[in-house]
Amino acid sequence: MNGLVSLFRSLEGSQTVGRGPGFWALFAIVLAIACAYPLFSDGYTVGNTVYFFVWVFIALSLCLIWGYGGSLSFGQTAFFGIAGYGYGVLTINFGSAYGFTFVALFLAIGMAAMFALLLGYFMFFGRIAGVFLGIVTLAVTLMLERFMAQTAGPEWRIGSARLNGFNGMSAMPPLTIPWPGGPIVLIADIGLYYFVLGLLVLVYLGLRILMNSSFGNVIVAIRENPERAEMLGYDIRKYQLITFVIGAALAGLSGVLYTVWGQYITPSSMGMTAASLPLIWVAVGGRSDLTSTVIGTLVVLAAFQALTIYGSQYALVFMGVLLVLTVLIAPNGLVLGVMNWLSRLISRYRGAK
Amino acid sequence: MALLELHDLNKHFGGLHVTNSVNLALEAGEIHCLIGPNGAGKSTLFRLILGEHHPGSGNIFFAGENITALKSFARIHRGLSVKFQVPGVFKGLSARQNLEIALQSRHRGAELAQEIDRLLAFLGLEAEQVQTAGNLSHGQKQWLEIGMAISLKPRLLLLDEPTAGMSPEETHMTGEMVQRLNAEGMTVLAIEHDMAFVRQVARRVTVLHLGQVFAQGSIQQIVADERVAAIYLGQAHA
Ligand SMILES: Nc1ncnc2c1ncn2[C@@H]1O[C@H](COP(=O)(O)OP(=O)(O)OP(=O)(O)O)[C@@H](O)[C@H]1O
Ligand SMILES: [Mg+2]
């Protein structure tokens, strides 16, 4: 019981909106609905929902690095792509037997994290910050896109995996759980849905604990005033690097899940549009809060898809308008604004009673 | 024994010789004030001591150790702490969280909360604890940052114009606080334009002018020095 109380305590704090029994009751209801939802829907629609969930991880990675850490990174799609291609190369070469697809998932995320460690080391210890960090990460992302786009020739292969240039890589095996009665293959419907939903809950709660810990305090302190943070004795470059690597791993998780969902990955998933869309979801939701980021991302994605039916150019214009509106009306994010307004309302109501 | 020793420190900004062969020895346990006209290079000297700037030549010794090549955070770990000239608080965070970030590396859990409460009371910021630090008055920001700086329990506390923006009463209170901290064993080096404060606390005074040590001595000696009056105190502050 005490353990449970202290667990809840570590999930709450000044770095995240939402606390107390009311919030967690709501959380439990939403989770229960999410768990029950496949029972009332068809496989195709459920698979489509998984697609939305896949993007939440990259949004959370940006929330961590940009919203909490204060470093605007365009590199998340690069980590996304590296992990996506990594998973493809590994599983096309080594197959899906003995649960290897899950090993590949971890290895692919590890590749993205290693790449971030290297890139981040040069940036943070080379004291690249602010706008320049954005420029360097964008350059790396676009370079990777260009590089992958010119790998059409047959000489571009790793083992038996052809990189295929602009058309991208496809037909990698989906996540496969070895099972006595025959392997369980998580194709893009109910099985994958529960797997991704589980990951989402774990990552969300894990990040809440991280951000409300003393580590999270240092991260926001660096965002607010790096000089002061260092003069309190914190090795700020180390903290920035760790945050950057965690963020890269989350973006990598998105990349792998995207790849297993559609069984393809193309260079355009690292292009300019792909790099800027997550920024919009996170900015519109509320980059400095985890819950706002999750809600914002899902809402904007759903709206985007609904509009795409009328033509994707309208959807992109809509995103631009949304971003401008956010910057003008609620610079900290529309969802976060609404949530803060609600919590003020609730506390006033409590005060009046 | 000298706690802090500066040996022949030099620093140029382009053609500007901001720190010119500065030698300074700070005794353990003293309150030392650094005064001088605007642009004399006082804040720059702090940044050299803290490792934010690196000297072109010269060495910095702290408690006998050569710290010239150490990173800033490592110098803080050795026992240095600073309050900057422009209040360096975490503007977007509450006053309470500001102190939590300063205190969390030496206290945890319930003890941490207690320690924050104690410090808030000491600083007279209890009523402001949930306020965003950026919304505090200038004086309150100064207090908050002083609170963060002393919460590290440093051996040497560097204060860059701690009383700027404070009323005479507040300035006097700050002086008393510095004396109390000093009585507990903290060595203090303070940059200050307010001569009332300097008279109240300083055991020794160093005058910096055009990047050089211009004069040094007790407050009586410095005030009586006509050369100092000519370059600095004569203007407005005597
Ligand atoms: N980073 C820098 N780059 C270039 N010049 C600088 C830099 N920092 C300070 N200076 C210059 O060095 C000189 C000394 O500045 P410093 O801030 O040390 O003066 P100060 O004695 O603290 O003055 P004040 O009493 O106004 O605070 C000034 O002429 C200033 O313009
Ligand atoms: Mg100064």
XYZ file of C-alpha atoms and ligand atoms in Angstrom:
623
model
C 0.000 0.000 0.000
C 2.776 2.380 0.972
C 4.657 1.354 -2.139
C 1.600 2.155 -4.247
C 1.222 5.578 -2.642
C 4.858 6.451 -3.242
C 4.547 5.211 -6.831
C 1.687 7.632 -7.422
C 3.644 10.356 -5.703
C 6.582 9.866 -8.063
C 4.193 10.156 -11.030
C 3.107 13.636 -9.979
C 4.962 16.870 -9.612
C 5.463 20.378 -10.851
C 6.687 19.200 -14.256
C 3.460 17.509 -15.336
C -0.126 18.695 -15.450
C -2.683 16.419 -13.795
C -2.568 15.062 -10.271
C -4.704 13.583 -7.539
C -7.361 10.850 -7.512
C -9.553 12.722 -10.014
C -6.883 12.753 -12.676
C -5.914 9.118 -12.195
C -9.556 8.005 -12.191
C -9.948 9.736 -15.550
C -6.727 8.109 -16.717
C -8.092 4.665 -15.718
C -11.366 5.309 -17.574
C -9.564 6.396 -20.755
C -7.310 3.362 -20.521
C -10.285 1.032 -20.003
C -12.001 2.512 -23.068
C -8.802 2.108 -25.073
C -8.570 -1.537 -23.987
C -12.207 -2.280 -24.796
C -12.233 -0.386 -28.083
C -11.096 -3.251 -30.389
C -14.071 -5.307 -29.196
C -16.418 -2.753 -30.730
C -14.545 -2.111 -33.923
C -13.172 -3.918 -36.966
C -9.573 -4.916 -37.658
C -9.034 -2.255 -40.313
C -10.096 0.640 -38.089
C -8.081 -0.724 -35.181
C -5.025 -0.982 -37.429
C -5.561 2.624 -38.453
C -5.629 3.654 -34.787
C -2.300 1.891 -34.252
C -0.913 4.162 -36.963
C -1.847 7.186 -34.833
C -0.319 5.668 -31.718
C 2.952 5.027 -33.555
C 3.551 8.748 -33.923
C 2.990 9.558 -30.285
C 6.438 8.240 -29.351
C 8.271 10.630 -31.660
C 6.055 13.435 -30.359
C 7.011 12.533 -26.788
C 10.670 12.500 -27.777
C 10.335 16.050 -29.025
C 8.397 17.032 -25.905
C 11.346 15.781 -23.851
C 14.155 17.403 -25.848
C 12.410 20.602 -26.906
C 9.579 21.190 -24.455
C 11.400 20.222 -21.303
C 15.015 20.521 -22.414
C 14.701 23.660 -24.506
C 16.712 22.361 -27.481
C 14.733 22.465 -30.718
C 15.738 19.336 -32.632
C 14.870 18.498 -36.231
C 16.814 15.289 -35.803
C 13.990 13.150 -34.461
C 13.022 11.971 -37.937
C 16.637 10.980 -38.583
C 16.550 8.690 -35.547
C 13.129 7.496 -36.703
C 14.567 6.573 -40.100
C 17.738 4.963 -38.780
C 15.759 2.682 -36.487
C 13.187 1.929 -39.201
C 15.825 0.974 -41.772
C 17.799 -0.812 -39.056
C 14.861 -3.021 -38.239
C 14.313 -3.753 -41.930
C 17.921 -4.699 -42.606
C 18.138 -6.901 -39.522
C 14.904 -8.812 -40.005
C 15.242 -9.235 -43.774
C 18.655 -10.777 -43.138
C 17.951 -12.837 -40.065
C 14.240 -13.589 -40.325
C 11.629 -13.659 -37.628
C 12.167 -17.016 -35.932
C 12.980 -17.426 -32.222
C 11.548 -14.003 -31.394
C 14.342 -12.309 -33.322
C 12.027 -9.493 -34.424
C 11.966 -8.243 -30.824
C 15.744 -8.444 -30.630
C 15.818 -6.453 -33.866
C 13.460 -3.903 -32.341
C 15.895 -3.311 -29.490
C 18.976 -3.348 -31.721
C 17.385 -0.860 -34.127
C 16.509 1.496 -31.273
C 20.057 1.015 -29.999
C 21.441 2.106 -33.394
C 19.409 5.321 -33.269
C 20.558 5.927 -29.693
C 24.220 5.316 -30.576
C 23.965 7.721 -33.486
C 22.413 10.320 -31.161
C 25.174 9.744 -28.636
C 27.803 10.525 -31.252
C 25.973 13.509 -32.773
C 24.944 14.822 -29.363
C 28.461 14.526 -28.008
C 29.821 16.792 -30.730
C 26.960 19.246 -30.401
C 26.730 19.605 -26.633
C 30.409 19.347 -25.830
C 31.125 21.597 -28.812
C 28.705 24.069 -27.200
C 26.302 24.187 -30.106
C 23.013 25.445 -28.753
C 19.827 27.282 -29.638
C 19.143 27.944 -33.307
C 22.398 26.270 -34.324
C 21.320 23.002 -32.769
C 18.181 23.158 -34.900
C 20.226 23.848 -38.033
C 22.733 21.060 -37.418
C 20.049 18.476 -36.675
C 18.035 19.539 -39.726
C 21.128 19.259 -41.922
C 21.838 15.758 -40.620
C 18.240 14.691 -41.245
C 18.130 16.010 -44.808
C 21.553 14.519 -45.563
C 20.327 11.109 -44.464
C 17.220 11.500 -46.623
C 19.315 12.437 -49.675
C 21.683 9.590 -49.026
C 18.949 6.971 -48.754
C 17.178 8.370 -51.827
C 20.175 7.629 -54.067
C 20.517 3.980 -53.035
C 18.359 2.659 -55.879
C 21.104 0.622 -57.547
C 21.616 -3.092 -56.848
C 25.023 -2.325 -55.318
C 23.254 -0.694 -52.352
C 22.469 -3.738 -50.279
C 23.299 -4.889 -46.796
C 23.338 -8.676 -46.838
C 20.162 -9.649 -48.618
C 18.411 -6.349 -47.845
C 18.189 -3.956 -50.828
C 17.900 -0.308 -49.785
C 15.960 0.546 -52.969
C 16.513 4.288 -53.091
C 13.475 6.484 -53.205
C 11.035 3.567 -53.272
C 12.282 2.454 -49.893
C 12.511 -0.882 -48.277
C 9.568 -3.194 -47.867
C 8.415 -6.699 -46.964
C 10.290 -6.946 -43.716
C 8.643 -9.421 -41.327
C 6.248 -7.975 -38.734
C 6.831 -8.488 -35.010
C 6.484 -12.184 -34.312
C 6.096 -13.865 -30.929
C 7.323 -17.476 -30.905
C 4.553 -19.708 -29.514
C 4.269 -23.473 -29.053
C 1.102 -23.698 -31.147
C 2.681 -21.654 -33.949
C 4.136 -18.124 -33.872
C 1.850 -15.187 -33.178
C 2.339 -12.552 -35.868
C 1.470 -9.000 -34.886
C 0.131 -7.586 -38.129
C -1.486 -4.178 -38.144
C -4.637 -4.999 -36.256
C -5.700 -6.073 -32.785
C -2.502 -7.853 -31.681
C -0.260 -4.931 -32.628
C -2.804 -2.539 -31.142
C -2.478 -4.023 -27.657
C 1.296 -4.233 -27.950
C 1.635 -0.574 -28.934
C -0.965 0.557 -26.401
C 0.996 -1.212 -23.667
C 4.218 0.464 -24.781
C 2.490 3.819 -24.884
C 1.254 3.525 -21.298
C 4.681 2.353 -20.108
C 6.532 5.154 -21.882
C 4.056 7.804 -20.730
C 4.255 6.742 -17.079
C 8.017 6.261 -17.266
C 8.511 9.752 -18.640
C 6.253 11.189 -15.934
C 8.461 9.583 -13.303
C 11.617 10.787 -15.050
C 10.452 14.375 -15.476
C 9.213 14.700 -11.892
C 12.469 13.306 -10.515
C 15.510 15.371 -9.627
C 16.843 14.562 -13.122
C 13.779 16.244 -14.640
C 14.342 19.261 -12.406
C 17.831 19.684 -13.818
C 16.543 19.362 -17.399
C 14.065 22.210 -16.984
C 16.645 24.220 -15.051
C 18.954 23.984 -18.078
C 16.098 25.153 -20.314
C 15.437 28.136 -18.042
C 19.040 29.205 -17.443
C 21.958 26.935 -18.373
C 24.551 29.175 -16.737
C 22.753 29.144 -13.393
C 22.268 25.369 -13.630
C 25.979 24.823 -14.177
C 26.775 27.192 -11.298
C 24.720 24.991 -9.016
C 27.201 22.243 -9.769
C 25.404 20.363 -12.542
C 27.417 19.065 -15.484
C 24.832 20.374 -17.914
C 26.350 18.881 -21.077
C 26.016 15.411 -19.598
C 22.357 15.985 -18.742
C 21.651 17.383 -22.216
C 23.347 14.437 -23.867
C 21.424 11.866 -21.816
C 18.130 13.601 -22.628
C 19.034 13.730 -26.299
C 19.814 9.996 -26.351
C 16.590 9.069 -24.526
C 14.697 11.223 -27.027
C 16.454 9.523 -29.935
C 15.526 6.105 -28.565
C 11.861 7.141 -28.375
C 11.969 8.498 -31.930
C 13.624 5.222 -32.933
C 10.805 3.283 -31.294
C 8.367 5.257 -33.437
C 10.456 4.379 -36.508
C 10.466 0.646 -35.804
C 6.748 0.589 -35.019
C 6.012 2.533 -38.199
C 8.069 0.026 -40.178
C 6.371 -3.032 -38.686
C 2.978 -1.412 -39.055
C 3.138 -0.874 -42.803
C 6.050 -3.231 -43.511
C 7.826 -0.499 -45.412
C 10.037 2.513 -44.828
C 11.066 5.167 -47.363
C 13.523 8.090 -47.364
C 10.634 10.551 -47.386
C 9.959 9.581 -43.786
C 13.100 11.629 -43.094
C 12.244 14.530 -45.413
C 11.423 18.120 -44.649
C 7.682 17.542 -44.235
C 8.234 14.544 -42.018
C 10.665 16.526 -39.894
C 8.322 19.446 -39.353
C 5.027 17.661 -38.717
C 5.991 16.392 -35.229
C 7.004 19.939 -34.313
C 3.491 21.086 -35.159
C 1.750 18.332 -33.165
C 3.883 19.063 -30.144
C 3.625 22.845 -30.398
C -0.152 22.702 -30.830
C -0.607 20.268 -27.966
C 1.753 21.867 -25.467
C 5.400 20.990 -25.718
C 6.215 21.410 -22.058
C 3.732 18.822 -20.823
C 3.580 15.088 -21.546
C -0.190 14.695 -21.323
C -0.851 17.704 -23.563
C 1.592 16.310 -26.088
C -0.135 12.924 -26.229
C -3.624 14.419 -26.544
C -2.509 17.126 -28.978
C -0.753 14.640 -31.244
C -3.704 12.248 -31.422
C -6.237 15.036 -32.029
C -4.180 16.787 -34.706
C -3.389 13.496 -36.448
C -7.057 12.521 -36.512
C -8.013 15.936 -37.906
C -5.199 15.708 -40.444
C -6.393 12.343 -41.683
C -10.007 13.444 -41.855
C -8.922 16.401 -44.014
C -6.621 14.308 -46.199
C -9.745 12.730 -47.665
C -10.365 16.095 -49.348
C -6.768 16.347 -50.522
C -3.479 16.317 -48.677
C -2.591 19.860 -49.756
C -5.554 21.176 -47.714
C -4.451 19.151 -44.743
C -0.962 20.684 -44.870
C -2.385 24.197 -45.152
C -4.618 23.412 -42.195
C -1.551 22.372 -40.174
C 0.156 25.633 -41.007
C -2.898 27.646 -39.981
C -3.135 25.648 -36.774
C 0.482 26.405 -35.944
C 0.034 30.128 -36.557
C -3.120 30.153 -34.430
C -1.316 28.380 -31.622
C 1.557 30.821 -31.684
C -0.898 33.730 -31.583
C -3.498 32.463 -29.096
C -1.728 29.977 -26.825
C 2.031 29.990 -27.378
C 2.448 27.204 -24.833
C 0.022 24.952 -26.668
C -3.742 24.792 -27.158
C -4.319 21.583 -25.219
C -2.113 22.732 -22.354
C -3.994 26.036 -22.287
C -7.318 24.235 -22.002
C -5.980 21.889 -19.312
C -4.603 24.755 -17.235
C -7.901 26.581 -17.600
C -9.788 23.468 -16.453
C -7.570 22.955 -13.427
C -8.021 26.602 -12.430
C -11.762 26.141 -12.783
C -11.719 23.034 -10.608
C -9.628 24.630 -7.895
C -11.898 27.685 -7.862
C -14.929 25.406 -7.567
C -13.240 23.575 -4.680
C -12.357 26.888 -3.067
C -15.959 28.090 -3.335
C -17.329 25.005 -1.601
C 46.383 30.103 4.537
C 44.946 31.795 1.477
C 41.710 30.182 0.291
C 41.773 31.782 -3.140
C 44.881 32.993 -4.950
C 45.005 34.689 -8.318
C 48.469 34.674 -9.887
C 49.135 37.150 -12.683
C 45.748 36.720 -14.344
C 45.322 38.232 -17.790
C 42.299 38.376 -20.050
C 41.794 40.196 -23.341
C 38.543 40.781 -25.208
C 39.857 41.607 -28.646
C 42.083 44.622 -28.072
C 40.595 45.301 -24.639
C 42.832 44.286 -21.744
C 40.035 43.591 -19.260
C 42.087 41.768 -16.651
C 45.633 43.067 -16.406
C 48.122 41.020 -14.351
C 45.799 40.660 -11.399
C 47.235 39.187 -8.207
C 44.901 38.654 -5.298
C 44.997 36.494 -2.185
C 41.867 35.885 -0.146
C 42.329 34.689 3.437
C 40.042 31.924 4.630
C 37.318 33.437 6.797
C 37.477 37.023 5.559
C 34.877 39.241 3.939
C 36.554 40.960 1.039
C 34.954 43.631 -1.116
C 35.886 44.368 -4.696
C 35.055 47.899 -5.816
C 35.822 50.048 -8.833
C 34.230 52.083 -11.603
C 31.864 50.620 -14.193
C 33.725 48.530 -16.708
C 36.743 48.074 -14.414
C 36.603 44.308 -15.019
C 35.078 43.176 -11.722
C 32.460 40.833 -13.133
C 34.989 39.513 -15.615
C 37.269 38.587 -12.726
C 34.389 36.573 -11.210
C 33.853 34.784 -14.509
C 37.525 33.891 -14.609
C 37.381 32.525 -11.060
C 34.276 30.509 -11.997
C 35.691 29.137 -15.233
C 33.156 30.799 -17.519
C 36.020 32.684 -19.125
C 39.503 31.278 -19.431
C 42.488 33.501 -18.715
C 45.018 34.206 -21.465
C 47.695 33.622 -18.882
C 47.997 33.186 -15.142
C 46.748 30.702 -12.585
C 43.920 30.332 -10.095
C 44.442 28.386 -6.875
C 41.605 27.328 -4.604
C 42.467 25.774 -1.246
C 45.943 25.037 -2.582
C 44.717 23.321 -5.757
C 45.335 24.769 -9.211
C 41.796 25.014 -10.642
C 42.651 27.061 -13.748
C 41.743 24.229 -16.138
C 38.696 22.889 -14.278
C 35.184 23.102 -15.738
C 32.748 25.404 -13.954
C 30.626 22.695 -12.349
C 33.761 21.039 -10.970
C 34.808 24.309 -9.336
C 31.367 24.492 -7.717
C 31.966 20.978 -6.357
C 35.250 22.218 -4.827
C 33.302 24.768 -2.766
C 32.678 27.862 -4.895
C 29.262 29.443 -5.345
C 28.025 32.623 -6.987
C 25.210 35.126 -7.196
C 25.420 36.883 -10.568
C 25.089 40.612 -11.238
C 21.949 40.120 -13.329
C 19.767 37.832 -11.200
C 20.126 34.349 -12.627
C 16.978 32.679 -11.435
C 14.965 30.044 -13.293
C 12.338 32.490 -14.504
C 9.635 30.078 -15.615
C 9.725 27.987 -12.428
C 8.249 28.733 -9.023
C 10.419 30.227 -6.292
C 10.082 26.961 -4.406
C 11.261 24.914 -7.373
C 14.226 27.229 -7.806
C 15.368 26.354 -4.313
C 14.539 22.681 -4.777
C 16.887 22.502 -7.756
C 19.635 24.108 -5.683
C 19.089 21.847 -2.684
C 18.213 18.488 -4.233
C 21.761 17.249 -4.621
C 22.315 17.253 -0.863
C 18.832 16.486 0.507
C 16.041 14.056 -0.417
C 12.361 13.456 0.298
C 10.857 14.932 3.452
C 14.213 16.358 4.514
C 14.402 18.258 1.218
C 10.941 19.772 1.758
C 11.937 20.839 5.272
C 15.164 22.375 4.066
C 13.308 24.349 1.361
C 10.804 25.631 3.951
C 13.649 26.683 6.222
C 15.413 28.563 3.420
C 12.160 30.223 2.263
C 11.609 31.476 5.809
C 15.215 32.671 6.050
C 14.821 34.632 2.792
C 11.367 35.945 3.709
C 9.908 34.445 0.548
C 7.338 32.086 2.117
C 4.383 33.994 0.685
C 5.963 33.996 -2.772
C 6.922 30.333 -2.950
C 4.371 29.311 -5.593
C 4.938 32.442 -7.672
C 6.859 32.191 -10.905
C 10.364 33.490 -10.223
C 10.212 35.740 -13.283
C 7.325 37.656 -11.670
C 9.170 38.458 -8.442
C 10.435 41.982 -7.777
C 14.076 42.701 -8.530
C 14.975 42.606 -4.855
C 13.159 39.318 -4.329
C 14.990 37.798 -7.286
C 18.250 38.902 -5.687
C 17.256 37.212 -2.427
C 16.165 34.077 -4.228
C 19.461 33.787 -6.053
C 21.437 34.490 -2.890
C 19.394 31.687 -1.318
C 20.337 29.308 -4.131
C 23.982 30.290 -3.863
C 24.251 29.782 -0.101
C 22.267 26.551 -0.158
C 25.336 24.877 -1.666
C 27.131 25.586 1.635
C 30.161 26.942 -0.234
C 33.562 27.625 1.295
C 33.811 30.750 -0.842
C 30.733 32.765 -1.771
C 31.023 35.209 -4.677
C 28.424 37.988 -4.670
C 28.201 40.313 -7.677
C 26.332 43.453 -6.560
C 24.051 41.652 -4.092
C 22.232 44.795 -2.946
C 21.473 46.390 -6.316
C 17.805 47.395 -6.344
C 17.412 47.025 -2.583
C 16.247 49.690 -0.140
C 18.727 50.892 2.532
C 16.985 48.642 5.086
C 17.163 45.625 2.791
C 20.798 46.408 2.067
C 21.516 46.481 5.780
C 19.730 43.140 6.222
C 21.785 41.648 3.421
C 24.905 42.884 5.196
C 23.804 41.215 8.414
C 23.121 37.993 6.571
C 26.586 38.064 5.010
C 28.108 38.607 8.453
C 26.113 35.716 9.893
C 27.231 33.390 7.097
C 30.793 34.556 7.618
C 30.553 33.852 11.346
C 29.620 30.275 10.419
C 32.862 29.995 8.475
C 31.999 31.110 4.945
C 34.555 33.260 3.140
C 32.919 36.008 1.073
C 34.102 38.014 -1.917
C 31.585 40.717 -2.838
C 31.494 43.209 -5.702
C 29.530 46.218 -4.536
C 28.966 49.859 -5.466
C 27.005 50.607 -2.298
C 29.629 51.975 0.103
C 27.306 51.658 3.111
C 27.333 47.918 2.529
C 31.106 47.869 2.046
C 31.636 49.788 5.296
C 29.274 47.441 7.113
C 30.883 44.153 6.119
C 34.319 44.483 4.528
C 37.437 43.515 6.401
C 39.573 44.303 3.385
C 38.849 46.125 0.154
C 40.439 45.806 -3.265
C 39.956 48.550 -5.846
C 40.002 47.458 -9.471
C 40.605 50.053 -12.184
C 41.111 49.433 -15.907
C 41.596 45.755 -15.177
C 44.362 46.327 -12.642
C 44.530 46.141 -8.873
C 44.647 49.844 -8.121
C 44.661 49.818 -4.327
C 44.123 47.415 -1.458
C 43.651 47.805 2.279
C 41.173 48.278 5.085
C 38.057 50.319 4.402
C 39.558 53.266 6.324
C 42.717 53.183 4.211
C 40.737 53.003 0.978
C 38.367 55.820 1.875
C 41.313 58.006 2.892
C 43.228 57.275 -0.314
C 43.114 60.342 -2.567
C 44.037 58.370 -5.666
C 40.962 56.173 -5.133
C 38.816 59.236 -4.582
C 40.051 60.628 -7.874
C 39.134 57.580 -9.971
C 36.071 56.284 -8.174
C 34.843 57.328 -4.775
C 35.178 61.025 -5.518
C 32.551 60.781 -8.239
C 29.375 59.890 -6.461
C 29.855 57.321 -3.820
C 31.947 58.876 -1.030
N 32.095 38.805 -23.174
C 32.661 40.010 -23.407
N 33.099 40.323 -24.639
C 33.668 41.517 -24.877
N 33.829 42.474 -23.960
C 33.408 42.231 -22.713
C 32.784 40.989 -22.366
N 32.469 41.013 -21.059
C 32.854 42.216 -20.606
N 33.428 42.951 -21.574
C 33.997 44.294 -21.427
O 34.973 44.196 -20.429
C 34.935 45.370 -19.609
C 34.768 44.952 -18.164
O 33.477 44.437 -17.980
P 32.949 43.915 -16.563
O 31.571 43.438 -16.766
O 33.926 42.982 -16.006
O 32.947 45.268 -15.723
P 32.451 45.530 -14.238
O 33.631 46.037 -13.497
O 31.747 44.367 -13.692
O 31.447 46.732 -14.467
P 30.038 47.066 -13.754
O 30.350 47.763 -12.478
O 29.352 47.969 -14.727
O 29.310 45.777 -13.555
C 33.817 46.237 -20.138
O 34.394 47.227 -20.960
C 32.966 45.295 -20.937
O 32.362 45.980 -21.998
Mg 29.849 43.924 -13.189
